[in-house]
Short mmCIF file of C-alpha atoms in Angstrom, two decimals:
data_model
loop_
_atom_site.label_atom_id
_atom_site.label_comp_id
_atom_site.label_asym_id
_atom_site.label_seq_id
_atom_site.Cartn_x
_atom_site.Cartn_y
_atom_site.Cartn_z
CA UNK A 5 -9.75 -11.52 -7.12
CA UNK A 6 -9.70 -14.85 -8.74
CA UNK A 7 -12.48 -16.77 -10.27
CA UNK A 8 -12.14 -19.49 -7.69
CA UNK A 9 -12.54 -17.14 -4.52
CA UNK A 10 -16.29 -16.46 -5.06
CA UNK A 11 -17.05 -20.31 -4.35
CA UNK A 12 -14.72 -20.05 -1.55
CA UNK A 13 -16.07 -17.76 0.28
CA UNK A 14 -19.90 -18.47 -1.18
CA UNK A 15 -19.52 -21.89 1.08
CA UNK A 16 -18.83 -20.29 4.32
CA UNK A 17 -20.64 -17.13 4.10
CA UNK A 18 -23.11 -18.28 6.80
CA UNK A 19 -20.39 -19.60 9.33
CA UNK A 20 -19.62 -17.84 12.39
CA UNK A 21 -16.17 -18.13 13.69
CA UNK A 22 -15.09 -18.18 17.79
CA UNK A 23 -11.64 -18.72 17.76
CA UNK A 24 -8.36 -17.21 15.99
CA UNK A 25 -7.29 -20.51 14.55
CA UNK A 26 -10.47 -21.09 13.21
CA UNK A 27 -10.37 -17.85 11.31
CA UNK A 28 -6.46 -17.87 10.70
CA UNK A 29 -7.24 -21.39 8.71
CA UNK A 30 -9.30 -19.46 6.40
CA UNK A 31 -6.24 -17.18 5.61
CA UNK A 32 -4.14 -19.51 5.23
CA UNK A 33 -6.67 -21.83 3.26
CA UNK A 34 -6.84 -18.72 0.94
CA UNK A 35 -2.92 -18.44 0.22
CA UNK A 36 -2.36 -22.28 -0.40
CA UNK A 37 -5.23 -21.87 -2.70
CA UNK A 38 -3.38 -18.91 -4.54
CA UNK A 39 -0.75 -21.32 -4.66
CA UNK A 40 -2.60 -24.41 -6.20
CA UNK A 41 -4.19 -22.33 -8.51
CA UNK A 42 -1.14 -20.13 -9.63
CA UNK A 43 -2.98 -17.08 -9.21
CA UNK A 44 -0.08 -15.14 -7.04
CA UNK A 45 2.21 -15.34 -4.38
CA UNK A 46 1.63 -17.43 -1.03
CA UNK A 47 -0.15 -14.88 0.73
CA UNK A 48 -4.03 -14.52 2.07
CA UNK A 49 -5.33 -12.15 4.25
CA UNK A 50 -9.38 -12.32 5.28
CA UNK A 51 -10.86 -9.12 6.90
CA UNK A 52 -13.38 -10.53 9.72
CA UNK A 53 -16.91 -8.51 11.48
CA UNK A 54 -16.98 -9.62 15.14
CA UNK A 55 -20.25 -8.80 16.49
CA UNK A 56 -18.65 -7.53 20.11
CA UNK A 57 -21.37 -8.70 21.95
CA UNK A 58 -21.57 -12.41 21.23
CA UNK A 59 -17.86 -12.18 20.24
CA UNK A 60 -18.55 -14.34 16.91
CA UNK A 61 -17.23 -13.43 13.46
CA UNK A 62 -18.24 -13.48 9.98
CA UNK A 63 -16.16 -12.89 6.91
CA UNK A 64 -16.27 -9.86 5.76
CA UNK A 65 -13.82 -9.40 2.81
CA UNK A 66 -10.60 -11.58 1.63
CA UNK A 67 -7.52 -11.13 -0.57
CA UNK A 68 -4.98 -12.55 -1.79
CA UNK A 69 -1.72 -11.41 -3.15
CA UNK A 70 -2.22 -10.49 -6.95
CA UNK A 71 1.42 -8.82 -7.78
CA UNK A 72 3.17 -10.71 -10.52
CA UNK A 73 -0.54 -11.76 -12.00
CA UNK A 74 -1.79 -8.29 -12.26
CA UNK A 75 1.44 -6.71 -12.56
CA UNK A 76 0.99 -4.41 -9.63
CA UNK A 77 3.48 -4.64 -6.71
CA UNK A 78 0.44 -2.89 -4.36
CA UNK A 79 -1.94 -6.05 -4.56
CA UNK A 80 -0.43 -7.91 -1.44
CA UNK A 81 -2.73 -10.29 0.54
CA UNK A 82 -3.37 -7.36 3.14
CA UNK A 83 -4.05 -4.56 0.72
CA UNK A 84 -6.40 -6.32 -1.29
CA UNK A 85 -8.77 -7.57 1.64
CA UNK A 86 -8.65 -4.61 3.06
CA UNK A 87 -9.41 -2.53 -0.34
CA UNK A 88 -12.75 -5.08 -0.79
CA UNK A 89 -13.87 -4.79 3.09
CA UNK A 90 -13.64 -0.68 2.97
CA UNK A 91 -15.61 -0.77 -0.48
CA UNK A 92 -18.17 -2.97 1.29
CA UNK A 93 -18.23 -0.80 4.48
CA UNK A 94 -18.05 2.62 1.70
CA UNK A 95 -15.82 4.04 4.47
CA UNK A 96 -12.14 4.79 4.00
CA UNK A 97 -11.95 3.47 7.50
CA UNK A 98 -13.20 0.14 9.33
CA UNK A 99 -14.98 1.25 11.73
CA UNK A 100 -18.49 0.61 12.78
CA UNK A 101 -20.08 4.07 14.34
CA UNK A 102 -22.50 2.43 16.70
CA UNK A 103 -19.32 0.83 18.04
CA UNK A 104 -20.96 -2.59 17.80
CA UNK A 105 -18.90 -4.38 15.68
CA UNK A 106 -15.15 -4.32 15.09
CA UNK A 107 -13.44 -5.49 12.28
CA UNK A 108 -9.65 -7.48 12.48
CA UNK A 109 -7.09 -8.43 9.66
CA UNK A 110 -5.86 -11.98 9.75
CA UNK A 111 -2.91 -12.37 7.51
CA UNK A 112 -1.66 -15.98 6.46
CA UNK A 113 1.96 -14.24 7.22
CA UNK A 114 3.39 -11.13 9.01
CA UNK A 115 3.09 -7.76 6.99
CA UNK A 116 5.58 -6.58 5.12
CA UNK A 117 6.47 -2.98 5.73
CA UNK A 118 3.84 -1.55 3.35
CA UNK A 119 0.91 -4.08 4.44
CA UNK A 120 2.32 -2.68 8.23
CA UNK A 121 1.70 0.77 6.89
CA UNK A 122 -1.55 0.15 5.28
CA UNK A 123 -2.65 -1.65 8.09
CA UNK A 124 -2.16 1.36 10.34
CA UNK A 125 -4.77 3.29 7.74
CA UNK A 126 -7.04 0.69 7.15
CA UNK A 127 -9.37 1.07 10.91
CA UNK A 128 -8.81 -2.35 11.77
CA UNK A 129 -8.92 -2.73 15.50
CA UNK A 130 -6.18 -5.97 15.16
CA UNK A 131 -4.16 -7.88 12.84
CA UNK A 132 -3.83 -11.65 13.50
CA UNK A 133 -0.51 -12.97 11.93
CA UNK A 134 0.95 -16.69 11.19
CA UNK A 135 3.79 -17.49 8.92
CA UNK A 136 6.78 -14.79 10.53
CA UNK A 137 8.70 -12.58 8.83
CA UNK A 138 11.90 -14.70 8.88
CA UNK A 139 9.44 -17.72 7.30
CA UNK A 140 8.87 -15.56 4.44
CA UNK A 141 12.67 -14.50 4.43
CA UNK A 142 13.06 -18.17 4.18
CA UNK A 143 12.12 -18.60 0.61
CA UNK A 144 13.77 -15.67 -0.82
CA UNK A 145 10.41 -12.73 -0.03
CA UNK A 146 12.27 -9.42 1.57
CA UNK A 147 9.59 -8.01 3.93
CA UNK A 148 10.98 -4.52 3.91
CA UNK A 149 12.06 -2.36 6.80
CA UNK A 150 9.60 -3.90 9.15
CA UNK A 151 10.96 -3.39 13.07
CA UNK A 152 9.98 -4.41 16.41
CA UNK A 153 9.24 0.15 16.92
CA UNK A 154 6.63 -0.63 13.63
CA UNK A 155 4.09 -3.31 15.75
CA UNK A 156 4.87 -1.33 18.86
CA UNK A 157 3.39 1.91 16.95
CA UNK A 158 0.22 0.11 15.64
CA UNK A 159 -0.01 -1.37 19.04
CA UNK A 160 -0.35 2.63 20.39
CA UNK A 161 -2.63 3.57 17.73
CA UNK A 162 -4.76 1.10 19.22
CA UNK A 163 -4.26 -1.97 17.07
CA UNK A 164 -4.16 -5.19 19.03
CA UNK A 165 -1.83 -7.49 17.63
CA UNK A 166 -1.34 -11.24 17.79
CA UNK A 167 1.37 -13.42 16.12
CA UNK A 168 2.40 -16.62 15.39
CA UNK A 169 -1.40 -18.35 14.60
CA UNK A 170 -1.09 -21.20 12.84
CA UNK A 171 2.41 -20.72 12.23
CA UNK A 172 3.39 -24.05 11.00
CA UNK A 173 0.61 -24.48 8.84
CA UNK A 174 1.22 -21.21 6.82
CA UNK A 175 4.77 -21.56 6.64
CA UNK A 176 4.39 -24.97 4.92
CA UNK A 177 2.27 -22.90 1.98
CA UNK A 178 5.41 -21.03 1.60
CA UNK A 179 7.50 -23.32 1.04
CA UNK A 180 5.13 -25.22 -0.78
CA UNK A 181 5.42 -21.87 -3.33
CA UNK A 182 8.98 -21.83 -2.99
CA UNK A 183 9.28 -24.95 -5.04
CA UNK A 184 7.36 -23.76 -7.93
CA UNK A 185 6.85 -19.98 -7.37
CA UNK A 186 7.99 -16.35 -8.87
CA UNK A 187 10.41 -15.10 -5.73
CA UNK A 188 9.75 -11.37 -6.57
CA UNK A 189 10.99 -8.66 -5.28
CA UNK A 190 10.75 -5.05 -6.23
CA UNK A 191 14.74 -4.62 -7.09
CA UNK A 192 15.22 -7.89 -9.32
CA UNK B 11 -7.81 9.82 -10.90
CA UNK B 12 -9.96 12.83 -11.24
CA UNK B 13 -11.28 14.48 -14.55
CA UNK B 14 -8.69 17.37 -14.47
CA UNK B 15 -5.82 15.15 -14.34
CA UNK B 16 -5.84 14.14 -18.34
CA UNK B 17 -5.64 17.63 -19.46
CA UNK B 18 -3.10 18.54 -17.09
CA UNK B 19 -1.39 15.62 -18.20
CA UNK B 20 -1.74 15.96 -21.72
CA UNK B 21 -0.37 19.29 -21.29
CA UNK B 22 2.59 18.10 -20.53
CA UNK B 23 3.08 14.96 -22.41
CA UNK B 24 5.66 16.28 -24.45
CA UNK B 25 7.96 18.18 -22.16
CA UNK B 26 11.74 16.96 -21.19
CA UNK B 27 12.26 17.72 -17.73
CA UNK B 28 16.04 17.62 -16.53
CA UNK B 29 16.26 19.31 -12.94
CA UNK B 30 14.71 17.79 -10.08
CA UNK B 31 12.81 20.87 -8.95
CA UNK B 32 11.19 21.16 -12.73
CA UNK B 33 9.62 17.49 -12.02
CA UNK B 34 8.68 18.26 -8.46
CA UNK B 35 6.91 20.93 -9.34
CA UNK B 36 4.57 18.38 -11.33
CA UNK B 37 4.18 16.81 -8.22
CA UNK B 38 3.10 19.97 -6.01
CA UNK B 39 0.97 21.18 -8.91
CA UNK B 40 -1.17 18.02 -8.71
CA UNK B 41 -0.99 17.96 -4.78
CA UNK B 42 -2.60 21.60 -5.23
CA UNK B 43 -5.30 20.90 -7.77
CA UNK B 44 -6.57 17.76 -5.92
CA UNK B 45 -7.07 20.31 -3.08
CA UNK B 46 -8.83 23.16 -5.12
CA UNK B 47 -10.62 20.47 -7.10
CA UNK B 48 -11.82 19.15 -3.70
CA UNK B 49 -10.73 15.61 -4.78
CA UNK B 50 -8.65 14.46 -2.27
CA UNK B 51 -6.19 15.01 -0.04
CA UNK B 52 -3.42 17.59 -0.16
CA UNK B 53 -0.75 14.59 -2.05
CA UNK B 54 0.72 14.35 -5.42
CA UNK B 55 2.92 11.94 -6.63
CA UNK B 56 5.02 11.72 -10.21
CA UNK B 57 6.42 8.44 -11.27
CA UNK B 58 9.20 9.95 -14.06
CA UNK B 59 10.82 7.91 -16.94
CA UNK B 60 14.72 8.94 -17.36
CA UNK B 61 16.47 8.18 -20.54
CA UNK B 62 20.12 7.49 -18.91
CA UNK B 63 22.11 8.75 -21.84
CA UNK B 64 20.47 12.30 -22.02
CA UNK B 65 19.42 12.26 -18.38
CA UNK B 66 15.82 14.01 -19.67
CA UNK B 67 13.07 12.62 -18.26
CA UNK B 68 9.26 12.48 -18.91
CA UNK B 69 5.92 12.35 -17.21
CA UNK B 70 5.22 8.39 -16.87
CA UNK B 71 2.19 8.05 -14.19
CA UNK B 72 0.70 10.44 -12.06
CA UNK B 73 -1.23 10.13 -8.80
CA UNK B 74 -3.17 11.94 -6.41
CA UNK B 75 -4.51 11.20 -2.62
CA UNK B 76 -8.00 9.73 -3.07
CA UNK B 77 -8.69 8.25 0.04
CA UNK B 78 -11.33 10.34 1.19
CA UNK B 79 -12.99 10.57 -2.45
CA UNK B 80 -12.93 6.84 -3.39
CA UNK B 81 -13.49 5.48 0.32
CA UNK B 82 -9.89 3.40 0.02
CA UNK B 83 -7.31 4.12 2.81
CA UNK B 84 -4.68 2.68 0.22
CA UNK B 85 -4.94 5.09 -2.15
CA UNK B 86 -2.33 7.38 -1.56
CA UNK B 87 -0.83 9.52 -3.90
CA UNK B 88 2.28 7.37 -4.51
CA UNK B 89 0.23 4.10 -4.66
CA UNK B 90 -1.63 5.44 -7.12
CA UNK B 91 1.25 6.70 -9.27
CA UNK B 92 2.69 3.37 -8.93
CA UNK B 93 -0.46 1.14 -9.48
CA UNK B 94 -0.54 3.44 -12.89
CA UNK B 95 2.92 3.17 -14.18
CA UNK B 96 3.25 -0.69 -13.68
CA UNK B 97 -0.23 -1.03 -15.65
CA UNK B 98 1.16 1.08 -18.15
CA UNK B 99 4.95 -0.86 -18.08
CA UNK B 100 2.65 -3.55 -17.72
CA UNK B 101 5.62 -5.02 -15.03
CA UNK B 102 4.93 -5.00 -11.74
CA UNK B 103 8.28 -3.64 -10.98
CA UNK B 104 9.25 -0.10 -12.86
CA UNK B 105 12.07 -1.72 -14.12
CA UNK B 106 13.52 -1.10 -18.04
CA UNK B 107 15.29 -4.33 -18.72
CA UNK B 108 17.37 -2.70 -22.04
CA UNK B 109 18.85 -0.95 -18.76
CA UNK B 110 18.75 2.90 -20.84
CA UNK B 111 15.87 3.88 -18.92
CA UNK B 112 15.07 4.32 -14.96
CA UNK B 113 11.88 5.40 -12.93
CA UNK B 114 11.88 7.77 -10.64
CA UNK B 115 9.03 8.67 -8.07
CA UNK B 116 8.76 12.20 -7.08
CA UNK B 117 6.52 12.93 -4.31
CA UNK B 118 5.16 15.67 -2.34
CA UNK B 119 5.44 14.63 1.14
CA UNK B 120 7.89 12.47 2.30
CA UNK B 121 6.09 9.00 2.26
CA UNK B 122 3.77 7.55 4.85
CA UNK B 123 4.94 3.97 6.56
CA UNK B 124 2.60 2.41 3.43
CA UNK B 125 4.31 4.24 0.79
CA UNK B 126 7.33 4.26 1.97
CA UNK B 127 7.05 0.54 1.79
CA UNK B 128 5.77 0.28 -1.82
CA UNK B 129 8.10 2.35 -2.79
CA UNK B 130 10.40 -0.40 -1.74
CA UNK B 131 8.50 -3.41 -3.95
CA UNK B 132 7.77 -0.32 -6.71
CA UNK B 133 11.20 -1.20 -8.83
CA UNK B 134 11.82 2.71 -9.24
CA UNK B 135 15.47 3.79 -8.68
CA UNK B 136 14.79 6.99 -6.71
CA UNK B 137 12.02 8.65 -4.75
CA UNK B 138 12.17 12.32 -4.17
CA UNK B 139 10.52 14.33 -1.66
CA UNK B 140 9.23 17.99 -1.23
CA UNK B 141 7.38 18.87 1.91
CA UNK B 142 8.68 16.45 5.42
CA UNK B 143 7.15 14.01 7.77
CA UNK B 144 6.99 17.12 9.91
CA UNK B 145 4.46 19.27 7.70
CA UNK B 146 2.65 16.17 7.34
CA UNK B 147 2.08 15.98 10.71
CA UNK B 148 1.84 19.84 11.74
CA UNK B 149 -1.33 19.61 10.22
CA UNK B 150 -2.55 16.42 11.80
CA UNK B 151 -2.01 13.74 9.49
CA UNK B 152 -0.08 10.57 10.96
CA UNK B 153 3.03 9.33 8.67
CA UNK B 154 2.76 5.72 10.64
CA UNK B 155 6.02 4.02 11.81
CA UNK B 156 8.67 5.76 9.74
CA UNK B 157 11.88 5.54 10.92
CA UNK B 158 15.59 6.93 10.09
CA UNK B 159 16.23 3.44 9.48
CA UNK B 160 13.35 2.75 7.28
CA UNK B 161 15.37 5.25 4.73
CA UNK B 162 18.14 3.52 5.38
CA UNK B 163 17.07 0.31 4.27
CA UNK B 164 15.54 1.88 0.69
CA UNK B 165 19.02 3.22 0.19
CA UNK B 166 20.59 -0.40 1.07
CA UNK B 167 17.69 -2.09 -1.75
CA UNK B 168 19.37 0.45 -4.51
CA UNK B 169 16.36 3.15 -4.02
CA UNK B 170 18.37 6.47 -4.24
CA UNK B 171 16.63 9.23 -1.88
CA UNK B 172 16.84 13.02 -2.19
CA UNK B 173 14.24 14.91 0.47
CA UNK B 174 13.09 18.75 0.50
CA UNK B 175 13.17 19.73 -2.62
CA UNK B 176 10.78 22.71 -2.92
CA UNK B 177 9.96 21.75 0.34
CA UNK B 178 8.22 25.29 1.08
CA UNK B 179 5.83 25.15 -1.90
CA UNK B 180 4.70 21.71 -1.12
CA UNK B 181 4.09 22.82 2.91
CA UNK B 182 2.22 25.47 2.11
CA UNK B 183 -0.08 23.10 0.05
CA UNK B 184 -0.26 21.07 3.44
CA UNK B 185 -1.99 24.28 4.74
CA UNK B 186 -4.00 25.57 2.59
CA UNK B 187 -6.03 22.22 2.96
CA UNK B 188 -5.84 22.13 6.88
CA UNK B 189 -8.08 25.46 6.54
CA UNK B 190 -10.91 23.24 4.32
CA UNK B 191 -10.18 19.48 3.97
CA UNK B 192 -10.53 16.67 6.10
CA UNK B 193 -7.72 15.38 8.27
CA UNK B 194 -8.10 11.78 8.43
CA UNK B 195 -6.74 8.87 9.78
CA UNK B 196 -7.52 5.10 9.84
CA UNK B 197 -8.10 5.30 13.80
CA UNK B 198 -10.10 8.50 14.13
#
């Protein structure tokens, strides 16, 4: 991750979150930062702890998409956070055994097909979307074959899913990126 | 990747493949040692370079599963291949832009929602399979929310797919580690 993210999430490592749009706005906080800073595409994704008890959260781990800065078409938003919150946890999955805790992926914009996939792996108990799919089809991103069957299966595997948090605000980063940004896409 | 891969690498380094059942049996070779070795799970993937005048092609990346060993659901064996050869392109789309070269990934299983997806943003030309979804999941792994039409839509991006190609040797990989390995997946 960038330089700038320890800072970021140094300030609010104390904070406890309640709501989804509080959390989303760190998400999508993250990706207009990636923006500002030109250190990848428009995307952030923060993987929270909620204490299931008291229902509050913490950050636990955040990314942000790193493809055309590290040359690697894997780093997206979603696969990064999730990469640093399992090598936090040192489990391949998120899960906490004494079933206290749970952790959820909030992405600053619906997954594209292989974030879907590696969301399905990653032991999250829900994802927590904003920008949609057709915002980020908007600018020129293809999301891959992502279909209404693909949230239906996490939602059987037992991944909650939410959508459209902070919609607005997300979708402005993209096309905030859209002026100035790298439109990449793995066939160009 | 694992200690044994160099050698078995370097082994190789010089040889011109031309048949697609020469290069997939790189990738069932290293889906076999990552089992014996006890280093992952029971996936190998080849990312092949193609010289489009001679149609020979050599070994460009290789990966291996190593989500159970590294503690990283992401790590897949394609992933992995792919992460390598776009650090080693340094692109992150497996692209040649003289246009006399093309990347291929051969892998053996067909790919998991994930992969399949980053095959997608990967920039190779063609991914080739060995053993199916179905000896994936014989053995209890989950392939995630892969569809007819998520093939489909690879062919439509210019991703050229040929499946079951020494689909046999590649299954019986799949069982030989469902007598010793771990079966995981991110919800278990």
């Amino acid at each position: 991750m960038p330089e700038w993210t320890q800072p970021f999430v140094d300030s609010m490592k104390d904070v406890e979150f309640s709501t989804d749009e509080e959390m989303m706005k760190v998400a999508v906080d993250l990706s207009r930062n990636n923006v500002v800073e030109g250190t990848g595409g428009p995307f952030g994704s923060v993987v929270f702890e909620t204490d299931k008890e008291t229902g509050k959260s913490k950050i636990f781990a955040v990314g942000a998409n790193r493809v055309t800065t590290l040359n690697n078409s894997t780093l997206h938003g979603e696969t990064v956070a999730i990469q640093f919150a399992q090598k936090k946890l040192q489990s391949f999955a998120l899960k906490d055994r004494s079933g206290k805790k749970e952790y959820s992926l909030f992405t600053s914009c619906e997954p594209c097909a292989m974030c879907l996939g590696a969301t399905f792996w990653s032991g999250v108990s829900r994802i927590v979307c904003a920008a949609t799919k057709a915002d980020a089809e908007a600018i020129g991103f293809d999301e891959g074959p992502v279909f209404p069957e693909s949230y239906v299966a996490l939602e059987k595997a037992g991944i909650r899913v939410c959508r459209e948090v902070l919609q607005e605000e997300a979708a402005s980063v993209l096309k905030l990126y859209a002026e100035t940004g790298v439109i990449y896409n793995g066939q160009d």
